Coordinates of C-alpha atoms in Angstrom, one line a residue:
Chain A
X122 CA 24.5 -6.3 102.1
X123 CA 26.6 -8.4 98.9
X124 CA 23.5 -10.6 97.2
X125 CA 23.4 -12.9 94.3
X126 CA 20.5 -13.7 92.5
X127 CA 20.1 -17.0 90.6
X128 CA 18.2 -16.9 87.9
X129 CA 16.1 -18.9 85.0
X130 CA 14.8 -18.2 81.2
X131 CA 11.9 -20.6 80.8
X132 CA 9.0 -20.0 78.0
X133 CA 7.4 -17.7 78.6
X134 CA 4.2 -19.0 80.2
X135 CA 1.2 -19.2 77.1
X136 CA 4.1 -20.5 74.6
X137 CA 2.3 -23.1 72.9
X138 CA 5.1 -26.0 73.4
X139 CA 6.0 -28.5 70.5
X140 CA 8.1 -31.9 71.5
X141 CA 11.3 -32.1 69.4
X142 CA 12.2 -33.8 67.0
X143 CA 13.5 -37.5 69.6
X144 CA 10.8 -36.3 72.0
X145 CA 13.5 -35.3 74.8
X146 CA 12.7 -31.8 76.1
X147 CA 10.0 -28.8 73.3
X148 CA 11.3 -27.5 70.1
X149 CA 13.3 -24.3 71.7
X150 CA 13.6 -23.1 67.5
X151 CA 10.2 -21.2 68.1
X152 CA 9.3 -20.5 71.4
X153 CA 9.3 -17.1 73.0
X154 CA 11.4 -17.1 76.7
X155 CA 11.2 -15.1 79.8
X156 CA 12.6 -15.2 83.3
X157 CA 11.1 -17.7 85.3
X158 CA 8.0 -16.0 87.7
X159 CA 9.2 -17.1 90.4
X160 CA 12.7 -15.4 90.1
X161 CA 11.4 -12.3 89.0
X162 CA 9.6 -11.8 93.1
X163 CA 13.8 -12.8 94.0
X164 CA 15.5 -10.5 92.2
X165 CA 12.5 -7.8 92.7
X166 CA 13.5 -9.3 96.2
X167 CA 16.6 -8.4 96.5
X168 CA 16.5 -5.2 94.7
X169 CA 14.2 -3.7 98.0
X170 CA 16.3 -5.0 100.4
X171 CA 19.6 -3.0 98.2
X172 CA 17.4 0.2 98.7
X173 CA 16.7 -0.7 102.2
X174 CA 20.5 -1.6 103.6
X175 CA 23.0 -0.9 101.1
X176 CA 25.0 -3.3 99.0
X177 CA 25.1 -4.9 95.6
X178 CA 23.2 -7.3 93.3
X179 CA 24.2 -9.7 91.4
X180 CA 22.6 -12.3 89.2
X181 CA 23.4 -15.0 87.6
X182 CA 22.1 -17.2 85.4
X183 CA 23.2 -21.0 83.2
X184 CA 22.1 -21.6 80.2
X185 CA 22.6 -20.6 76.1
X186 CA 23.1 -17.2 74.3
X187 CA 18.9 -16.0 74.2
X188 CA 19.6 -16.3 78.8
X189 CA 21.4 -13.6 78.5
X190 CA 18.5 -11.6 77.2
X191 CA 17.3 -12.4 81.3
X192 CA 21.1 -10.1 82.6
X193 CA 20.0 -7.9 80.4
X194 CA 15.9 -7.7 81.8
X195 CA 17.1 -8.5 85.7
X196 CA 20.4 -5.5 84.9
X197 CA 17.3 -2.4 84.2
X198 CA 15.0 -3.6 87.1
X199 CA 18.5 -3.1 89.3
X200 CA 20.6 -5.4 89.5
X201 CA 24.4 -4.2 89.0
X202 CA 26.5 -6.2 87.3
X203 CA 25.0 -10.5 85.8
X204 CA 27.4 -13.8 85.5
X205 CA 26.5 -15.5 82.0
X206 CA 27.1 -19.6 82.9
X207 CA 27.1 -20.3 79.4
X208 CA 29.6 -23.1 77.4
X209 CA 28.8 -26.3 75.2
X210 CA 29.4 -28.3 78.1
X211 CA 26.5 -26.4 79.9
X212 CA 24.1 -27.7 77.5
X213 CA 21.1 -30.5 79.8
X214 CA 22.3 -30.1 83.1
X215 CA 20.3 -31.7 85.5
X216 CA 20.0 -30.0 88.9
X217 CA 23.1 -31.1 90.3
X218 CA 25.2 -30.1 87.4
X219 CA 23.6 -26.3 87.6
X220 CA 24.3 -26.1 91.4
X221 CA 27.8 -27.4 91.4
X222 CA 28.6 -24.3 88.3
X223 CA 26.7 -22.1 90.3
X224 CA 28.3 -22.8 93.3
X225 CA 31.0 -22.0 91.0
X226 CA 29.6 -18.5 90.3
X227 CA 29.0 -17.7 93.5
X228 CA 32.2 -18.2 95.3
X229 CA 33.3 -15.9 92.9
X230 CA 30.8 -13.8 93.9
X231 CA 31.3 -13.6 97.1
X232 CA 27.6 -13.0 98.7
X233 CA 26.0 -12.7 101.6
X234 CA 23.5 -13.4 100.0
X235 CA 21.5 -16.0 97.7
X236 CA 18.1 -15.1 96.8
X237 CA 16.0 -17.7 93.7
X238 CA 13.0 -18.9 92.7
X239 CA 11.6 -21.9 94.5
X240 CA 11.0 -23.7 91.7
X241 CA 11.4 -23.0 88.1
X242 CA 8.4 -23.8 85.3
X243 CA 10.0 -25.9 83.1
X244 CA 12.3 -28.8 84.8
X245 CA 9.7 -28.3 88.5
X246 CA 13.1 -29.6 89.9
X247 CA 12.5 -27.5 92.9
X248 CA 16.0 -28.3 94.3
X249 CA 18.4 -25.9 92.8
X250 CA 18.7 -23.2 95.6
X251 CA 19.1 -26.0 98.1
X252 CA 21.5 -28.4 95.9
X253 CA 23.2 -24.6 95.9
X254 CA 23.6 -24.5 99.7
X255 CA 24.8 -27.3 100.3
X256 CA 27.5 -27.2 97.5
X257 CA 28.8 -24.1 99.5
X258 CA 28.3 -25.5 103.1
X259 CA 25.8 -22.6 103.4
X260 CA 22.7 -22.8 106.0
X261 CA 19.4 -22.3 103.6
X262 CA 15.1 -22.3 104.2
X263 CA 12.7 -22.6 101.2
X264 CA 9.4 -21.4 100.3
X265 CA 10.1 -17.6 101.3
X266 CA 7.4 -15.4 101.7
X267 CA 9.2 -13.0 104.1
X268 CA 12.6 -11.5 104.9
X269 CA 13.5 -9.0 108.1
X270 CA 17.6 -8.3 107.9
X271 CA 18.9 -8.3 111.1
X272 CA 22.8 -7.6 112.0
X273 CA 24.7 -10.9 109.8
X274 CA 21.4 -13.2 110.2
X275 CA 17.9 -12.9 108.8
X276 CA 14.7 -13.6 109.9
X277 CA 12.6 -15.3 107.5
X278 CA 8.5 -16.2 107.3
X279 CA 8.6 -19.5 105.6
X280 CA 5.7 -21.0 103.6
X281 CA 4.3 -24.2 105.4
X282 CA 1.4 -26.7 104.0
X283 CA -2.0 -26.0 104.9
X284 CA -2.0 -21.8 105.2
X285 CA 0.3 -22.6 108.7
X286 CA 3.7 -20.3 108.3
X287 CA 7.3 -20.0 110.4
X288 CA 9.4 -18.0 111.4
X289 CA 13.1 -18.2 110.8
X290 CA 16.2 -16.5 112.0
X291 CA 19.0 -17.8 109.4
X292 CA 22.8 -16.4 109.8
X293 CA 24.4 -15.5 107.3
X294 CA 25.5 -16.6 104.5
X295 CA 22.6 -18.2 103.9
X296 CA 20.6 -19.8 100.3
X297 CA 17.0 -18.8 100.8
X298 CA 14.0 -20.1 97.5
X299 CA 11.6 -17.4 96.9
X300 CA 7.7 -18.1 96.7
X301 CA 5.9 -16.0 94.0
X302 CA 3.5 -13.2 95.3
X303 CA 6.6 -12.4 98.0
X304 CA 6.0 -8.9 97.3
X305 CA 5.3 -6.7 93.4
X306 CA 8.1 -7.4 91.1
X307 CA 8.3 -3.3 89.4
X308 CA 8.9 -3.8 85.4
X309 CA 12.2 -2.4 84.6
X310 CA 11.9 2.2 83.5
X311 CA 13.4 3.7 80.1
X312 CA 16.7 4.8 82.2
X313 CA 17.3 1.0 83.8
X314 CA 17.1 0.1 80.7
X315 CA 19.7 2.6 78.9
X316 CA 22.1 2.4 81.9
X317 CA 22.0 -1.1 81.7
X318 CA 23.8 -1.3 78.4
X319 CA 26.8 -0.1 80.6
X320 CA 26.9 -2.6 83.5
X321 CA 29.2 -5.5 83.6
X322 CA 28.4 -8.6 81.9
X323 CA 30.5 -11.1 82.2
X324 CA 30.4 -14.4 81.2
X325 CA 31.9 -17.3 82.2
X326 CA 33.0 -21.0 81.0
X327 CA 33.8 -24.5 82.7
X328 CA 37.2 -23.1 82.5
X329 CA 37.1 -19.9 84.3
X330 CA 34.6 -21.5 86.9
X331 CA 37.2 -24.5 87.4
X332 CA 35.5 -27.1 87.1
X333 CA 35.6 -30.7 85.4
X334 CA 34.1 -32.7 83.2
X335 CA 33.8 -34.9 86.4
X336 CA 31.8 -32.3 88.2
X337 CA 29.0 -31.6 85.7
X338 CA 28.1 -35.7 84.8
X339 CA 24.8 -35.9 85.3
X340 CA 23.3 -38.1 87.8
X341 CA 19.7 -37.9 86.3
X342 CA 18.3 -37.8 82.3
X343 CA 15.0 -37.2 81.1
X344 CA 14.5 -40.4 78.6
X345 CA 11.2 -39.3 76.5
X346 CA 8.9 -36.0 77.5
X347 CA 5.5 -36.8 76.2
X348 CA 1.8 -35.7 76.9
X349 CA -0.3 -36.9 79.9
X350 CA -2.8 -38.6 78.6
X351 CA -6.2 -37.5 77.9
X352 CA -8.5 -40.2 80.2
X353 CA -11.8 -39.4 79.1
X354 CA -13.1 -41.0 81.3
X355 CA -15.6 -38.5 82.1
X356 CA -19.5 -39.8 82.9
X357 CA -21.1 -37.6 81.6
X358 CA -24.4 -36.7 83.3
X359 CA -27.6 -35.6 81.2
X360 CA -31.4 -34.1 81.8
X361 CA -32.6 -31.5 83.4
X362 CA -31.1 -29.5 86.7
X363 CA -34.1 -32.0 89.4
X364 CA -32.4 -35.7 86.9
X365 CA -29.0 -34.4 86.8
X366 CA -28.6 -33.7 90.7
X367 CA -30.9 -37.3 91.4
X368 CA -28.7 -39.3 89.5
X369 CA -25.6 -37.2 90.8
X370 CA -27.1 -37.9 94.7
X371 CA -27.1 -41.0 93.8
X372 CA -24.2 -42.0 92.0
X373 CA -22.5 -40.8 95.0
X374 CA -23.9 -42.3 97.4
X375 CA -23.7 -45.6 95.3
X376 CA -21.6 -45.6 93.4
X377 CA -18.0 -43.7 94.3
X378 CA -19.2 -43.9 98.6
X379 CA -18.3 -40.6 99.1
X380 CA -22.0 -39.5 101.4
Chain B
X248 CA 19.9 -57.3 106.0
X249 CA 20.2 -56.4 102.1
X250 CA 20.0 -53.3 101.5
X251 CA 17.0 -51.7 100.4
X252 CA 14.2 -49.1 100.9
X253 CA 14.1 -47.0 103.2
X254 CA 10.3 -44.3 103.3
X255 CA 10.8 -41.3 104.9
X256 CA 7.5 -41.1 107.2
X257 CA 6.1 -37.4 107.9
X258 CA 4.6 -36.9 111.0
X259 CA 2.6 -34.1 112.9
X260 CA 3.2 -34.4 116.7
X261 CA 3.6 -38.3 116.8
X262 CA 1.1 -39.1 113.6
X263 CA 1.8 -39.9 110.6
X264 CA 0.3 -37.5 107.9
X265 CA -0.9 -39.2 104.7
X266 CA 2.1 -38.0 103.0
X267 CA 3.7 -40.4 105.6
X268 CA 1.5 -43.6 104.2
X269 CA 1.2 -42.1 100.7
X270 CA 5.2 -42.7 100.7
X271 CA 4.3 -46.0 102.3
X272 CA 2.6 -47.1 99.4
X273 CA 4.7 -45.7 97.2
X274 CA 7.5 -48.1 99.0
X275 CA 5.4 -51.1 99.4
X276 CA 4.9 -50.9 96.1
X277 CA 8.2 -50.5 94.8
X278 CA 9.8 -52.9 97.3
X279 CA 6.9 -55.9 96.2
X280 CA 8.6 -54.7 92.3
X281 CA 12.3 -54.6 92.7
X282 CA 12.4 -57.5 95.4
X283 CA 13.5 -55.3 98.3
X284 CA 12.9 -54.9 102.0
X285 CA 11.3 -52.0 103.0
X286 CA 12.3 -49.8 106.4
X287 CA 10.3 -46.4 107.5
X288 CA 12.1 -44.0 109.7
X289 CA 10.9 -40.7 111.2
X290 CA 12.7 -38.2 113.4
X291 CA 11.4 -36.2 116.4
X292 CA 11.3 -37.4 120.1
X293 CA 9.1 -39.9 121.8
X294 CA 8.2 -42.2 118.7
X295 CA 7.3 -45.0 120.1
X296 CA 3.3 -44.6 120.3
X297 CA 4.2 -44.1 116.4
X298 CA 6.8 -46.5 115.3
X299 CA 3.5 -48.6 117.0
X300 CA 1.3 -46.9 114.7
X301 CA 3.8 -47.7 111.0
X302 CA 4.9 -50.9 112.0
X303 CA 1.5 -52.6 111.7
X304 CA 2.1 -51.6 108.0
X305 CA 3.7 -54.2 105.8
X306 CA 7.2 -53.5 105.9
X307 CA 10.7 -55.3 107.6
X308 CA 10.8 -52.7 110.2
X309 CA 10.1 -49.1 111.2
X310 CA 13.7 -47.0 112.6
X311 CA 13.0 -43.7 114.8
X312 CA 16.0 -41.1 114.5
X313 CA 15.5 -39.3 118.4
X314 CA 17.6 -36.6 119.6
X315 CA 16.4 -33.1 121.5
X316 CA 17.8 -31.7 117.9
X317 CA 15.0 -33.4 116.6
X318 CA 12.0 -32.3 118.0
X319 CA 11.2 -29.2 116.0
X320 CA 12.2 -30.0 111.6
X321 CA 15.5 -27.9 110.7
X322 CA 16.8 -28.7 107.2
X323 CA 20.7 -29.1 108.4
X324 CA 19.5 -31.5 111.9
X325 CA 17.0 -34.0 109.4
X326 CA 19.8 -33.6 106.3
X327 CA 22.6 -34.8 109.0
X328 CA 20.2 -37.3 110.6
X329 CA 19.1 -39.2 107.5
X330 CA 22.4 -39.2 105.3
X331 CA 24.0 -41.3 108.9
X332 CA 21.9 -43.3 109.1
X333 CA 22.2 -44.2 104.7
X334 CA 26.0 -43.6 105.4
X335 CA 25.6 -46.7 108.0
X336 CA 22.6 -49.1 106.6
X337 CA 23.5 -47.9 102.7
X338 CA 19.8 -48.7 101.1
X339 CA 19.5 -48.0 97.2
X340 CA 16.3 -46.1 97.4
X341 CA 14.8 -43.9 99.4
X342 CA 11.6 -42.4 98.9
X343 CA 10.2 -39.3 100.1
X344 CA 6.1 -37.9 99.8
X345 CA 6.9 -34.3 98.1
X346 CA 5.7 -32.1 100.9
X347 CA 7.1 -28.8 101.6
X348 CA 8.8 -30.8 104.4
X349 CA 11.0 -32.9 101.6
X350 CA 11.4 -30.2 99.4
X351 CA 13.7 -28.5 102.5
X352 CA 15.8 -31.3 103.2
X353 CA 15.5 -34.1 100.8
X354 CA 17.9 -32.4 98.2
X355 CA 20.2 -31.7 100.4
X356 CA 20.2 -34.9 101.6
X357 CA 21.2 -36.2 97.9
X358 CA 23.1 -34.0 97.1
X359 CA 25.2 -34.6 100.2
X360 CA 25.6 -38.5 99.0
X361 CA 26.7 -37.0 95.9
X362 CA 23.2 -38.3 93.6
X363 CA 20.3 -36.7 92.2
X364 CA 16.2 -36.7 93.8
X365 CA 13.6 -37.4 91.3
X366 CA 11.7 -35.0 92.8
X367 CA 7.5 -34.7 92.4
X368 CA 7.3 -38.0 90.5
X369 CA 3.4 -39.3 90.0
X370 CA 4.9 -43.3 88.8
X371 CA 7.0 -45.3 88.3
X372 CA 7.6 -48.4 85.7
X373 CA 10.5 -50.9 85.3
X374 CA 11.7 -52.1 82.3
X375 CA 13.5 -54.7 83.5
X376 CA 16.6 -53.6 86.1
X377 CA 15.8 -50.3 84.7
X378 CA 13.1 -48.1 87.2
X379 CA 12.0 -45.2 85.5
X380 CA 10.4 -41.9 87.2
X381 CA 7.4 -40.3 85.8
X382 CA 7.2 -36.7 86.5
X383 CA 5.6 -33.6 85.3
X384 CA 7.5 -30.6 83.5
X385 CA 6.4 -27.4 82.4
X386 CA 3.8 -27.2 84.8
X387 CA 1.8 -30.2 83.8
X388 CA 2.0 -29.8 80.3
X389 CA 4.3 -32.2 79.4
X390 CA 5.5 -35.4 81.4
X391 CA 8.9 -36.7 81.5
X392 CA 10.2 -40.3 81.6
X393 CA 13.8 -39.4 84.2
X394 CA 16.3 -42.8 85.7
X395 CA 19.3 -42.5 87.7
X396 CA 22.4 -42.5 86.5
X397 CA 25.3 -44.0 88.4
X398 CA 25.6 -45.6 91.4
X399 CA 22.6 -46.0 94.5
X400 CA 21.3 -44.5 96.3
X401 CA 18.5 -42.8 94.1
X402 CA 15.4 -40.1 95.9
X403 CA 12.8 -40.0 94.9
X404 CA 9.6 -37.8 96.0
X405 CA 6.0 -38.5 94.5
X406 CA 3.6 -35.7 94.3
X407 CA 0.6 -36.1 96.5
X408 CA -2.0 -37.8 95.7
X409 CA 0.4 -40.6 93.0
X410 CA -0.2 -43.5 95.4
X411 CA -3.1 -44.1 98.2
X412 CA -2.7 -43.5 102.1
X413 CA -5.6 -46.5 102.2
X414 CA -3.9 -48.4 99.9
X415 CA -1.6 -49.1 102.4
X416 CA -1.1 -52.7 103.0
X417 CA -1.0 -54.2 106.5
X418 CA 1.6 -56.8 107.6
X419 CA 0.7 -60.5 108.8
X420 CA 3.2 -59.6 112.1
X421 CA 4.0 -56.1 113.4
X422 CA 7.4 -54.9 111.9
X423 CA 10.5 -55.2 114.2
X424 CA 11.2 -52.0 116.3
X425 CA 14.3 -50.3 116.4
X426 CA 15.0 -46.9 118.3
X427 CA 18.3 -45.3 117.5
X428 CA 20.1 -42.2 119.3
X429 CA 21.3 -39.4 117.0
X430 CA 23.9 -37.5 117.5
X431 CA 24.2 -34.2 115.7
X432 CA 27.8 -32.6 116.1
X433 CA 27.9 -29.6 117.9
X434 CA 26.7 -26.2 115.4
X435 CA 24.9 -28.9 113.1
X436 CA 21.9 -26.7 113.6
X437 CA 22.5 -22.5 113.1
X438 CA 18.8 -21.8 111.7
X439 CA 16.1 -21.5 114.8
X440 CA 12.9 -21.5 114.4
X441 CA 9.6 -20.1 116.0
X442 CA 6.0 -21.2 116.2
X443 CA 4.1 -21.9 113.4
X444 CA 1.6 -20.1 113.1
X445 CA -2.0 -18.7 110.8
X446 CA -2.4 -15.7 108.9
X447 CA -6.3 -16.6 109.2
X448 CA -8.4 -16.9 112.4
X449 CA -10.1 -19.5 110.2
X450 CA -7.8 -20.9 108.8
X451 CA -8.7 -24.7 107.4
X452 CA -6.6 -27.4 106.6
X453 CA -7.3 -28.6 103.4
X454 CA -5.4 -30.9 103.2
X455 CA -7.1 -33.1 105.4
X456 CA -10.2 -32.6 104.1
X457 CA -12.0 -36.0 103.4
X458 CA -14.6 -33.7 100.8
X459 CA -14.3 -30.5 98.9
X460 CA -16.2 -27.7 97.4
X461 CA -14.2 -25.6 95.2
X462 CA -15.5 -22.8 93.1
X463 CA -14.3 -21.2 90.4
X464 CA -14.9 -18.3 88.3
X465 CA -18.4 -19.7 87.6
X466 CA -19.7 -18.6 90.8
X467 CA -19.6 -15.1 89.2
X468 CA -20.2 -12.6 92.9
X469 CA -19.1 -13.8 96.7
X470 CA -22.6 -13.4 96.8
X471 CA -23.0 -16.6 95.6
X472 CA -21.2 -18.1 97.7
X473 CA -23.5 -18.7 100.0
X474 CA -24.5 -21.4 97.9
X475 CA -21.7 -23.3 97.0
X476 CA -21.6 -23.5 101.8
X477 CA -24.9 -25.5 101.5
X478 CA -24.0 -28.1 99.5
X479 CA -20.2 -27.5 101.3
X480 CA -22.7 -28.0 104.9
X481 CA -25.2 -30.5 102.8
X482 CA -21.5 -33.1 101.5
X483 CA -20.0 -32.1 104.7
X484 CA -17.3 -30.9 103.0
X485 CA -15.1 -28.0 103.2
X486 CA -15.0 -24.9 100.9
X487 CA -12.0 -24.2 98.7
X488 CA -11.2 -22.0 95.3
X489 CA -9.3 -21.7 92.5
X490 CA -7.2 -18.8 92.7
X491 CA -9.0 -16.2 90.7
X492 CA -11.5 -16.1 93.4
X493 CA -9.0 -15.7 96.4
X494 CA -7.3 -13.1 94.7
X495 CA -10.2 -11.1 94.2
X496 CA -10.7 -11.6 97.7
X497 CA -14.0 -13.8 97.8
X498 CA -12.8 -16.6 99.9
X499 CA -9.3 -16.0 102.4
X500 CA -6.3 -17.3 101.0
X501 CA -5.7 -20.3 102.9
X502 CA -8.9 -21.5 101.0
X503 CA -7.0 -21.8 97.7
X504 CA -6.1 -24.5 95.9
X505 CA -3.3 -25.4 92.9
X506 CA 0.5 -24.9 92.8
X507 CA -0.1 -21.5 95.1
X508 CA -2.2 -22.9 97.0
X509 CA -2.9 -25.9 99.1
X510 CA -3.0 -29.7 97.3
X511 CA -5.4 -31.4 98.5
X512 CA -6.7 -35.6 97.2
X513 CA -10.0 -35.8 98.8
X514 CA -12.4 -38.8 98.9
X515 CA -15.1 -36.6 96.4
X516 CA -13.6 -33.3 95.3
X517 CA -16.9 -31.5 93.4
X518 CA -15.7 -28.6 91.9
X519 CA -18.0 -25.5 90.9
X520 CA -18.1 -23.4 87.8
X521 CA -14.0 -24.4 87.7
X522 CA -12.2 -24.6 84.5
X523 CA -9.1 -26.6 85.5
X524 CA -6.5 -24.6 84.1
X525 CA -3.1 -27.0 85.1
X526 CA -1.8 -24.5 88.3
X527 CA -5.9 -25.8 89.3
X528 CA -6.0 -29.5 88.6
X529 CA -1.6 -30.3 89.9
X530 CA -3.3 -29.1 93.5
X531 CA -6.8 -31.4 93.3
X532 CA -5.6 -34.1 90.9
X533 CA -5.4 -36.9 93.6
X534 CA -8.6 -36.8 94.4
X535 CA -10.0 -40.1 94.5
X536 CA -14.0 -39.0 93.7
X537 CA -14.3 -35.5 91.4
X538 CA -17.3 -34.0 90.4
X539 CA -17.4 -30.9 87.5
X540 CA -20.1 -28.6 87.5
X541 CA -19.1 -26.3 84.4
X542 CA -20.9 -24.8 81.5
X543 CA -18.6 -25.0 79.1
X544 CA -18.0 -29.1 78.1
X545 CA -14.4 -28.3 76.7
X546 CA -13.1 -27.6 80.1
X547 CA -9.9 -28.9 80.7
X548 CA -11.6 -29.6 84.5
X549 CA -14.0 -32.8 82.6
X550 CA -10.2 -34.2 82.2
X551 CA -9.8 -35.1 85.1
X552 CA -13.6 -35.1 86.8
X553 CA -15.0 -39.1 87.3
X554 CA -18.5 -37.3 86.9
X555 CA -19.6 -34.7 83.8
X556 CA -22.4 -32.0 84.8
X557 CA -22.7 -29.4 81.6
X558 CA -24.6 -27.3 82.2
X559 CA -25.5 -23.8 84.7
X560 CA -24.5 -24.1 88.7
X561 CA -26.5 -21.7 90.1
X562 CA -29.8 -24.0 88.5
X563 CA -27.9 -27.2 89.1
X564 CA -26.8 -26.3 92.7
X565 CA -30.0 -26.3 94.4
X566 CA -32.1 -29.6 93.2
X567 CA -28.1 -31.5 93.9
X568 CA -28.2 -29.6 97.6
X569 CA -31.8 -31.3 98.2
X570 CA -30.7 -35.0 96.5
X571 CA -27.7 -35.0 98.8
X572 CA -29.0 -34.4 102.1
X573 CA -31.8 -36.8 101.4
X574 CA -29.7 -38.9 99.8
X575 CA -27.6 -39.4 103.2
X576 CA -31.4 -39.7 105.3
X577 CA -32.3 -43.0 103.5

């Protein structure tokens, strides 16, 4: 099975983030970046499927120069080749335009299955994979916790709310968005890192992807980013444990009216 | 009727979910603020009782999109059915709650319309003709004001708890009910969903709980869970936990609250020894009354707390159980 994994490079989880000068995003010049966590699980799932039944894993990202590092890491872990969608025209794309560019790349790669994380930790859209499926006219399923490969179809376990799950049979080609925790992602080995140096990393701009300005037009725009206001609304209850317990019970009964 | 707002009402076997009422509450506010008509839609079979229940709310119309093909949710079926309705009705705004179901098909629906979905919003603001949506970015470390570009329809989903289900206004008279049979083209639905199931035998749906006692690292060991259980019992509450407790296997994964667990919005949320990492806060900050008991006064949990107690939970909880039992019987 030929698989593509769409991944995104996002600021590291422990990065100290500061707003940029016009408060439209965070300052990116002094933070370290890493592969978006759910995308790491998506990559691992693709590598495992390949190990089980053969095939190819193509990794694909859209991002600036620095994003090539995420692709190199994926190649070191075992992906076969990489596509880097990189063009000045790709700056600040929304989910729709990003999906459109990815769809163009996926058509070129022609995989049977696309895997991606269920959402990016930076913008938190949780949309790009699903929009990509629509643009490709492929089926999709989201928040996947297990994949069983069958003949020209997959059986996938979808997480629902409240601890519920559902098995879904989905024909190929398809797009799946992967939930964190589906597997235990591997680390790149030294051998893998060395092997990655000779693997193909293709760079594609909007012309190579056959895109025009119209197709990258934004449909939504962030106008301002800000730190959530501190509510400071907390009412402190103080005293001995007994006094505090009495006061809280009284508040819950007579003020909040929840008991 | 003038183009207005469509609210997607999610239901579980014909009963509107909390998410449906929250979406409707958002729709009512936006309809009033923007001067637009309000319509709720639901998909499935035999929806008459659901329609009657929704029609009691203050809105203009409720529409049932009925087809045997829509009895069980599939993204293709729901996308196609709602897309047909959008083409026929030309609404300006379509509102969802940011549930797993909406996350599964709303982006696809918006893309089919060639439009954007602004997802996971916390609130909105109107500035003249501009509709500004406020949503979390960087896992809640920041918020972003986001606006639509281009022509409507616009698609919005709101995070659980952004609007309260009990803020839905009742209508003066029942709204108009329209039942519409939907025909889907052959071959539209290609995926085959199976039965829903739970892994653990005693799995709980915390999203529907009215009260929750949640424990974090401060509980120290599984042997101390009994104390939290007794408190939950006294309050008539469900027991929940932050991720580390479930990762350690002290409580089952289905009791985990937060971005990778359940999203809850009970009337009472009592956090014991939870510091309040953002991944936890996004799962519970829609709760109405939040009590936090923690040793560290600087813990972020106090930022979302209504009542804060700085101290040792092992000293405070035993008398608290007694006082709650007393208060309830008094």
